[in-house]
Structures are given as C-alpha cells and as structure tokens.
Amino acid sequence: MRNKDSNGSEGRPQGSGASGPLDLNLLRTFLAVYRTGSFTAAARLLGLSQPTVTTQVRALERQLDRELFQRLARGVAPGPFADELAARVVDPLDALAAVAGPGGSAEDASPEPVQLAGPVELLTHSVLPGLAPLVDKGVRLRITPGLTEPLLEELRAGRYDLVIATFRPRGRALAAVPLSDEEFVLVAAPVWAERIGGPARIATDGPAALNGAPLIAYAEDVPIVRRYWRHVFGKRLVRHPAVTMPDLNAVKAAVAGGAGFSVLPRYLCAAELASGALVALHEPDDPPINTGFLVQRPGSSGNPHVALVRDHLLEAARDW
C-alpha cells in the first residue's frame, strides 16, 4: 500500500517518490542494473553477488512502491518509473562516484577502457582511424568485431558500452541514433568487366549479363547481393556463390584478384574504383542504401570516456 499524507493523498517526498530518504547503496545498485540491463552484469560491475543485487533492487522497489524493471528471459527492461528515477539520480551519483573513486578523488580516478563493437570492415576502415585523436588524449579502447545480433545481446548484458549496428534494434531497452549511410555498388575486376561487356551490357541486359561470371559473397545466403538484385533489378537472385568469406575485405580482395563479381559498400572499395583495380558494373539512379546505428544502453555511463567516444564518432561519421 502507498503511504498517504494527512489529507489522505499519496505522498511524493522530494527526490524519490518514497516516504523517506533512500539508501544510496540501493540507488547505486539500481543505476548499475539500469545501465547494464542485467542483474548479473550489474553484480560483476559492482563486485557483488547476483542474489545481493536482486535483493537490493527488490528492497528499493518495496520502498518506492513501484516496479522498476520488467524481468525478461535475458536481463531486464526498465519501466517508465525507472527511466524517470535514473534521470534524476544519474548526475548526483556519478559526481559522488568521481569524488569517492579508487584514489579518493576525481583526479586519481582512471576511466575504464571503452568497450566498442561493430562490423569489422567499418571498424578497420573508418572507426579506428577516426578515433585516433582520442587515443592520443588518453582514451583507452577495447574493440571487438562481430555481427550485429549477437553484439546487441551482449550490449544488453553489459559486455559493451557502444555497438555499431547494421540495423536499428527493436524496443526501448537500447538507445540508437543514426551513424552513417553506406551505398552498395556492383563491382568486378577489369578482366571480368571486359568479358561481360562492361556497364553498357548491364544497362541493356540487366543481371542476365552476369550469368557466366562467378559470384563472390559474404555468406552462403548472399544477403547483400540478394538485396541489390531486389532493389535495383526487381528480381530474385537464384544462384549460389562460387566463393564465400565472412569478411568483406576478403571478398574485395578476391574480386580485385579476378575471381568474379560481388556487391560491396562503396566506402570499402572507393580507392580500388578510383585506381581502376575494380570497375563499377552498374550505376543505378537509386542504389541500395543501408543506415548504420550507434547503440547504447539507456542512461548515462559512469565512464566519461564513453560519452566522449560516442560524440566523437557521431561527428567523425559525417565525413565517412
């Protein structure tokens, strides 16, 4: 039952919605769960046992007379009141943590490395060069390549601070902002461009001009090429790749070496197109575009370098 004041109305004491002062330890635990999206991940972050974290969150929920988190099969999702509470306590708790850090003062505290993950090609081609100025300023980075779906699951569990995703995640558990657009281009080495009759033949005959050319792809189900066929040619791709390699840099190398044709992000093969090592076989008026997203768990991170990396990436991506 909620506490009521002398007039019979529900009380909302300042700062919490509870009937008395809240335990700072309970609030710290709440904020760790809110940020990591998991009791287990919060326990690792705080150096506590998972049952202790669960008990503390339940104690806070009883004191507030509010359910803070929805328990999911994997982790938890914050409720509306949790969003409101996090917004109110995050700055004071982070300021307190900075003063009472490992060395006893904000100056002695050394921020943890920023855990960043995303597609290996974008990481190596654009992200790492773009973050070089931050490394020079003392920001530490731990970079992990991978596929979007498992990386987002690990982000929810607290494994990463930021993930560059190839699609916008569903739901409210993760906050995503558009990072950059990548255009896809149909390419081959000059030897294959000549054999099939070049861009003029593609413009005349469409994808049939490529029937005799080997397809080099990222995966057996050729998702990038299938999308290009559907978007540009309005046709379903019905062929199997001659070579697959789950690394677009390797696909590019194979195509440039004369193994066949493929579809690649333009940013990844711009230098080869400029030098003539690769030929754009088709230049449609409306090429396929894919938007990448920078994803973070809701709520400010206690590590100031996370915000620094996030803001720097959003700025640098304007030139990608």
Tab-separated table of C-alpha atoms in Angstrom:
chain	number	residue	atom	x	y	z
A	1	MET	CA	0.000	0.000	0.000
A	2	ARG	CA	1.260	3.500	-0.810
A	3	ASN	CA	1.856	5.962	2.010
A	4	LYS	CA	-0.646	8.781	2.337
A	5	ASP	CA	-0.307	12.206	3.853
A	6	SER	CA	-2.609	13.714	6.460
A	7	ASN	CA	-5.127	14.674	3.796
A	8	GLY	CA	-5.334	11.116	2.521
A	9	SER	CA	-3.435	11.809	-0.710
A	10	GLU	CA	-0.498	9.755	-1.840
A	11	GLY	CA	2.794	11.274	-0.741
A	12	ARG	CA	5.646	12.060	-3.148
A	13	PRO	CA	8.571	13.167	-0.950
A	14	GLN	CA	11.298	15.040	-2.738
A	15	GLY	CA	13.876	13.067	-4.688
A	16	SER	CA	12.395	9.606	-4.883
A	17	GLY	CA	8.636	9.140	-4.662
A	18	ALA	CA	9.244	7.222	-1.396
A	19	SER	CA	8.135	8.056	2.147
A	20	GLY	CA	11.652	8.569	3.464
A	21	PRO	CA	15.278	9.024	2.420
A	22	LEU	CA	16.598	6.358	0.082
A	23	ASP	CA	19.714	4.308	0.744
A	24	LEU	CA	22.498	5.455	-1.610
A	25	ASN	CA	23.728	1.877	-1.972
A	26	LEU	CA	20.306	0.819	-3.236
A	27	LEU	CA	20.332	3.679	-5.740
A	28	ARG	CA	23.828	2.759	-6.933
A	29	THR	CA	22.711	-0.815	-7.445
A	30	PHE	CA	19.582	0.331	-9.270
A	31	LEU	CA	21.659	2.530	-11.583
A	32	ALA	CA	24.078	-0.335	-12.328
A	33	VAL	CA	21.164	-2.606	-13.290
A	34	TYR	CA	19.600	0.182	-15.348
A	35	ARG	CA	22.831	0.759	-17.257
A	36	THR	CA	23.773	-2.865	-17.832
A	37	GLY	CA	20.266	-4.231	-18.401
A	38	SER	CA	21.024	-7.262	-16.256
A	39	PHE	CA	21.255	-8.234	-12.575
A	40	THR	CA	24.210	-10.481	-13.416
A	41	ALA	CA	26.120	-7.793	-15.317
A	42	ALA	CA	25.406	-5.255	-12.576
A	43	ALA	CA	26.735	-7.704	-9.979
A	44	ARG	CA	30.001	-8.016	-11.924
A	45	LEU	CA	30.231	-4.241	-12.227
A	46	LEU	CA	29.632	-3.681	-8.506
A	47	GLY	CA	31.634	-6.631	-7.218
A	48	LEU	CA	28.543	-8.114	-5.560
A	49	SER	CA	26.754	-11.432	-5.859
A	50	GLN	CA	23.767	-11.636	-8.179
A	51	PRO	CA	21.372	-12.522	-5.300
A	52	THR	CA	22.575	-9.429	-3.415
A	53	VAL	CA	21.818	-7.210	-6.399
A	54	THR	CA	18.375	-8.786	-6.784
A	55	THR	CA	17.642	-8.314	-3.090
A	56	GLN	CA	18.703	-4.668	-3.171
A	57	VAL	CA	16.589	-3.866	-6.212
A	58	ARG	CA	13.571	-5.541	-4.624
A	59	ALA	CA	14.163	-3.575	-1.424
A	60	LEU	CA	14.209	-0.348	-3.416
A	61	GLU	CA	11.026	-1.358	-5.249
A	62	ARG	CA	9.296	-2.010	-1.926
A	63	GLN	CA	10.435	1.331	-0.547
A	64	LEU	CA	9.252	3.163	-3.677
A	65	ASP	CA	6.150	1.001	-4.036
A	66	ARG	CA	6.977	0.800	-7.742
A	67	GLU	CA	8.139	-1.956	-10.043
A	68	LEU	CA	11.354	-0.695	-11.612
A	69	PHE	CA	12.222	-3.466	-14.055
A	70	GLN	CA	10.396	-5.981	-16.177
A	71	ARG	CA	12.104	-9.354	-15.871
A	72	LEU	CA	12.896	-10.795	-19.321
A	73	ALA	CA	14.243	-14.141	-20.477
A	74	ARG	CA	17.608	-12.398	-20.779
A	75	GLY	CA	18.163	-9.492	-18.454
A	76	VAL	CA	15.629	-6.812	-17.575
A	77	ALA	CA	13.900	-3.873	-19.243
A	78	PRO	CA	13.372	-0.602	-17.349
A	79	GLY	CA	9.834	0.538	-16.706
A	80	PRO	CA	8.656	4.144	-17.070
A	81	PHE	CA	9.337	4.932	-13.411
A	82	ALA	CA	12.866	3.508	-13.744
A	83	ASP	CA	13.541	5.890	-16.627
A	84	GLU	CA	12.337	8.791	-14.503
A	85	LEU	CA	14.344	7.724	-11.451
A	86	ALA	CA	17.526	7.170	-13.462
A	87	ALA	CA	17.261	10.628	-14.992
A	88	ARG	CA	17.013	12.155	-11.515
A	89	VAL	CA	19.825	10.267	-9.774
A	90	VAL	CA	22.421	9.668	-12.503
A	91	ASP	CA	24.226	13.016	-12.308
A	92	PRO	CA	24.426	13.192	-8.486
A	93	LEU	CA	25.577	9.572	-8.191
A	94	ASP	CA	28.167	9.947	-10.946
A	95	ALA	CA	29.515	13.114	-9.314
A	96	LEU	CA	29.705	11.300	-5.988
A	97	ALA	CA	31.478	8.336	-7.597
A	98	ALA	CA	34.058	10.643	-9.185
A	99	VAL	CA	34.938	12.167	-5.810
A	100	ALA	CA	34.984	8.840	-3.989
A	101	GLY	CA	36.743	6.901	-6.757
A	102	PRO	CA	39.573	4.372	-6.329
A	103	GLY	CA	42.110	7.034	-5.384
A	104	GLY	CA	39.724	9.079	-3.253
A	105	SER	CA	39.436	11.978	-5.720
A	106	ALA	CA	38.307	12.649	-9.241
A	107	GLU	CA	41.882	13.385	-10.297
A	108	ASP	CA	43.099	9.954	-9.158
A	109	ALA	CA	40.295	8.032	-10.879
A	110	SER	CA	41.323	6.487	-14.202
A	111	PRO	CA	38.370	5.783	-16.519
A	112	GLU	CA	37.962	2.196	-17.640
A	113	PRO	CA	38.552	1.304	-21.312
A	114	VAL	CA	35.569	1.963	-23.577
A	115	GLN	CA	34.188	-1.310	-24.925
A	116	LEU	CA	33.170	-0.748	-28.570
A	117	ALA	CA	31.970	-3.367	-31.053
A	118	GLY	CA	30.706	-3.467	-34.627
A	119	PRO	CA	31.292	-4.758	-38.173
A	120	VAL	CA	34.966	-5.490	-38.746
A	121	GLU	CA	35.064	-3.649	-42.078
A	122	LEU	CA	33.688	-0.372	-40.741
A	123	LEU	CA	35.812	-0.641	-37.601
A	124	THR	CA	39.053	-1.064	-39.529
A	125	HIS	CA	38.298	1.312	-42.406
A	126	SER	CA	36.609	4.238	-40.653
A	127	VAL	CA	36.147	3.887	-36.899
A	128	LEU	CA	39.690	3.194	-35.708
A	129	PRO	CA	41.291	5.923	-37.835
A	130	GLY	CA	38.569	8.316	-36.698
A	131	LEU	CA	39.199	7.593	-33.007
A	132	ALA	CA	42.966	8.060	-33.214
A	133	PRO	CA	42.826	11.624	-31.781
A	134	LEU	CA	41.072	10.328	-28.653
A	135	VAL	CA	43.694	7.642	-28.100
A	136	ASP	CA	46.317	10.372	-28.239
A	137	LYS	CA	44.415	12.112	-25.432
A	138	GLY	CA	44.496	9.060	-23.184
A	139	VAL	CA	41.221	7.325	-24.035
A	140	ARG	CA	41.592	3.552	-23.832
A	141	LEU	CA	39.613	1.403	-26.262
A	142	ARG	CA	38.749	-2.286	-26.448
A	143	ILE	CA	37.437	-3.041	-29.935
A	144	THR	CA	35.525	-6.207	-30.813
A	145	PRO	CA	34.365	-7.128	-34.340
A	146	GLY	CA	31.202	-9.147	-34.824
A	147	LEU	CA	27.709	-9.499	-36.236
A	148	THR	CA	25.005	-7.106	-35.105
A	149	GLU	CA	22.519	-9.524	-33.489
A	150	PRO	CA	24.904	-11.203	-31.019
A	151	LEU	CA	26.656	-7.899	-30.311
A	152	LEU	CA	23.339	-6.303	-29.314
A	153	GLU	CA	22.585	-9.217	-26.987
A	154	GLU	CA	25.955	-8.723	-25.314
A	155	LEU	CA	25.340	-4.979	-25.108
A	156	ARG	CA	22.113	-5.691	-23.212
A	157	ALA	CA	24.086	-7.959	-20.864
A	158	GLY	CA	26.648	-5.247	-20.138
A	159	ARG	CA	29.536	-6.611	-22.188
A	160	TYR	CA	29.896	-3.464	-24.320
A	161	ASP	CA	29.445	0.272	-23.868
A	162	LEU	CA	28.697	1.041	-27.538
A	163	VAL	CA	27.801	-1.074	-30.554
A	164	ILE	CA	27.707	-0.028	-34.195
A	165	ALA	CA	24.730	-1.925	-35.611
A	166	THR	CA	23.683	-2.563	-39.202
A	167	PHE	CA	20.017	-2.116	-38.228
A	168	ARG	CA	18.032	-0.260	-35.568
A	169	PRO	CA	17.345	-2.506	-32.547
A	170	ARG	CA	13.720	-3.027	-31.554
A	171	GLY	CA	12.213	-1.966	-28.258
A	172	ARG	CA	13.130	0.590	-25.593
A	173	ALA	CA	15.928	-1.339	-23.900
A	174	LEU	CA	18.583	0.160	-26.188
A	175	ALA	CA	19.029	3.722	-27.446
A	176	ALA	CA	20.075	4.034	-31.106
A	177	VAL	CA	20.984	7.050	-33.224
A	178	PRO	CA	21.778	7.017	-36.977
A	179	LEU	CA	25.529	6.995	-37.540
A	180	SER	CA	26.197	6.779	-41.280
A	181	ASP	CA	24.766	5.557	-44.586
A	182	GLU	CA	26.569	3.091	-46.815
A	183	GLU	CA	25.829	2.756	-50.524
A	184	PHE	CA	26.221	-0.627	-52.219
A	185	VAL	CA	27.877	-0.989	-55.623
A	186	LEU	CA	28.117	-3.887	-58.081
A	187	VAL	CA	31.810	-4.476	-58.855
A	188	ALA	CA	34.240	-6.719	-60.723
A	189	ALA	CA	37.874	-6.661	-61.776
A	190	PRO	CA	38.599	-5.129	-65.214
A	191	VAL	CA	39.095	-8.602	-66.727
A	192	TRP	CA	35.545	-9.647	-65.824
A	193	ALA	CA	34.096	-6.250	-66.713
A	194	GLU	CA	35.508	-6.692	-70.194
A	195	ARG	CA	34.322	-10.299	-70.536
A	196	ILE	CA	30.713	-9.452	-69.714
A	197	GLY	CA	30.645	-6.332	-71.875
A	198	GLY	CA	31.026	-3.713	-69.137
A	199	PRO	CA	28.408	-1.385	-67.654
A	200	ALA	CA	26.787	-0.878	-71.067
A	201	ARG	CA	25.856	-4.564	-71.239
A	202	ILE	CA	24.408	-4.495	-67.705
A	203	ALA	CA	22.378	-1.417	-68.628
A	204	THR	CA	20.985	-3.247	-71.671
A	205	ASP	CA	20.561	-6.835	-70.483
A	206	GLY	CA	20.342	-6.396	-66.731
A	207	PRO	CA	21.579	-9.179	-64.434
A	208	ALA	CA	21.465	-11.745	-67.252
A	209	ALA	CA	24.786	-10.301	-68.422
A	210	LEU	CA	26.396	-11.821	-65.312
A	211	ASN	CA	25.160	-15.374	-65.827
A	212	GLY	CA	28.617	-16.694	-66.718
A	213	ALA	CA	30.531	-14.811	-64.027
A	214	PRO	CA	31.310	-16.364	-60.600
A	215	LEU	CA	29.641	-14.712	-57.621
A	216	ILE	CA	31.838	-13.904	-54.600
A	217	ALA	CA	29.843	-13.343	-51.422
A	218	TYR	CA	29.971	-12.678	-47.689
A	219	ALA	CA	27.757	-15.656	-46.812
A	220	GLU	CA	26.051	-18.627	-48.416
A	221	ASP	CA	22.657	-16.878	-48.406
A	222	VAL	CA	24.250	-13.802	-50.102
A	223	PRO	CA	22.183	-11.192	-48.181
A	224	ILE	CA	23.900	-8.113	-49.629
A	225	VAL	CA	23.723	-9.328	-53.239
A	226	ARG	CA	20.128	-10.500	-52.831
A	227	ARG	CA	19.146	-7.066	-51.577
A	228	TYR	CA	20.895	-5.392	-54.527
A	229	TRP	CA	19.099	-7.670	-57.025
A	230	ARG	CA	15.715	-6.977	-55.449
A	231	HIS	CA	16.212	-3.219	-55.062
A	232	VAL	CA	17.919	-2.439	-58.394
A	233	PHE	CA	16.778	-5.148	-60.796
A	234	GLY	CA	13.438	-6.005	-59.177
A	235	LYS	CA	14.342	-9.674	-59.426
A	236	ARG	CA	15.005	-12.540	-57.060
A	237	LEU	CA	18.577	-13.799	-57.053
A	238	VAL	CA	18.623	-17.535	-57.855
A	239	ARG	CA	22.260	-18.544	-57.890
A	240	HIS	CA	24.858	-19.874	-55.480
A	241	PRO	CA	28.173	-18.179	-54.754
A	242	ALA	CA	31.399	-19.629	-56.068
A	243	VAL	CA	33.328	-18.319	-53.038
A	244	THR	CA	32.141	-17.199	-49.593
A	245	MET	CA	34.131	-15.438	-46.891
A	246	PRO	CA	32.587	-13.680	-43.835
A	247	ASP	CA	34.829	-10.646	-44.288
A	248	LEU	CA	34.067	-8.017	-46.908
A	249	ASN	CA	37.733	-7.074	-47.135
A	250	ALA	CA	38.456	-10.654	-48.223
A	251	VAL	CA	35.556	-10.531	-50.694
A	252	LYS	CA	37.009	-7.333	-52.127
A	253	ALA	CA	40.450	-8.917	-52.436
A	254	ALA	CA	39.039	-11.937	-54.251
A	255	VAL	CA	37.056	-9.791	-56.674
A	256	ALA	CA	40.021	-7.479	-57.342
A	257	GLY	CA	42.115	-10.578	-57.999
A	258	GLY	CA	39.764	-11.623	-60.797
A	259	ALA	CA	37.728	-14.325	-59.040
A	260	GLY	CA	34.354	-12.905	-60.098
A	261	PHE	CA	31.891	-10.162	-59.157
A	262	SER	CA	30.215	-9.028	-55.946
A	263	VAL	CA	28.331	-6.190	-54.262
A	264	LEU	CA	30.327	-4.096	-51.766
A	265	PRO	CA	29.854	-0.938	-49.708
A	266	ARG	CA	31.209	1.947	-51.758
A	267	TYR	CA	33.303	3.296	-48.861
A	268	LEU	CA	35.148	-0.030	-48.727
A	269	CYS	CA	36.129	-0.097	-52.395
A	270	ALA	CA	36.364	3.624	-53.218
A	271	ALA	CA	40.159	3.515	-53.542
A	272	GLU	CA	40.045	0.486	-55.863
A	273	LEU	CA	37.363	2.100	-58.007
A	274	ALA	CA	39.451	5.255	-58.269
A	275	SER	CA	42.616	3.337	-59.204
A	276	GLY	CA	40.877	1.047	-61.704
A	277	ALA	CA	41.552	-2.123	-59.712
A	278	LEU	CA	37.761	-2.542	-59.596
A	279	VAL	CA	35.067	-1.462	-62.036
A	280	ALA	CA	31.547	-0.370	-61.080
A	281	LEU	CA	29.390	-2.525	-63.347
A	282	HIS	CA	26.228	-0.514	-62.784
A	283	GLU	CA	25.382	2.978	-61.531
A	284	PRO	CA	21.639	2.966	-60.815
A	285	ASP	CA	19.830	6.204	-60.072
A	286	ASP	CA	18.603	4.704	-56.787
A	287	PRO	CA	21.328	2.462	-55.339
A	288	PRO	CA	20.642	0.422	-52.192
A	289	ILE	CA	21.498	2.325	-49.018
A	290	ASN	CA	21.928	0.862	-45.542
A	291	THR	CA	21.948	3.006	-42.388
A	292	GLY	CA	24.233	2.085	-39.518
A	293	PHE	CA	23.294	2.962	-35.937
A	294	LEU	CA	25.325	3.767	-32.846
A	295	VAL	CA	23.661	1.888	-29.997
A	296	GLN	CA	23.977	2.364	-26.235
A	297	ARG	CA	22.024	1.229	-23.194
A	298	PRO	CA	19.734	3.999	-21.890
A	299	GLY	CA	21.130	6.197	-19.147
A	300	SER	CA	24.447	7.965	-18.866
A	301	SER	CA	27.517	5.792	-18.400
A	302	GLY	CA	29.637	6.298	-15.310
A	303	ASN	CA	32.681	6.325	-17.585
A	304	PRO	CA	33.066	9.839	-19.060
A	305	HIS	CA	35.086	8.441	-21.958
A	306	VAL	CA	32.023	6.568	-23.262
A	307	ALA	CA	30.249	9.855	-23.995
A	308	LEU	CA	33.483	11.220	-25.452
A	309	VAL	CA	33.798	8.291	-27.871
A	310	ARG	CA	30.089	8.424	-28.762
A	311	ASP	CA	30.110	12.133	-29.542
A	312	HIS	CA	33.381	11.886	-31.474
A	313	LEU	CA	32.033	9.027	-33.613
A	314	LEU	CA	28.841	10.917	-34.431
A	315	GLU	CA	30.908	13.912	-35.510
A	316	ALA	CA	33.507	11.912	-37.476
A	317	ALA	CA	30.850	9.866	-39.276
A	318	ARG	CA	29.716	12.986	-41.164
A	319	ASP	CA	32.817	12.587	-43.330
A	320	TRP	CA	32.612	8.821	-43.892
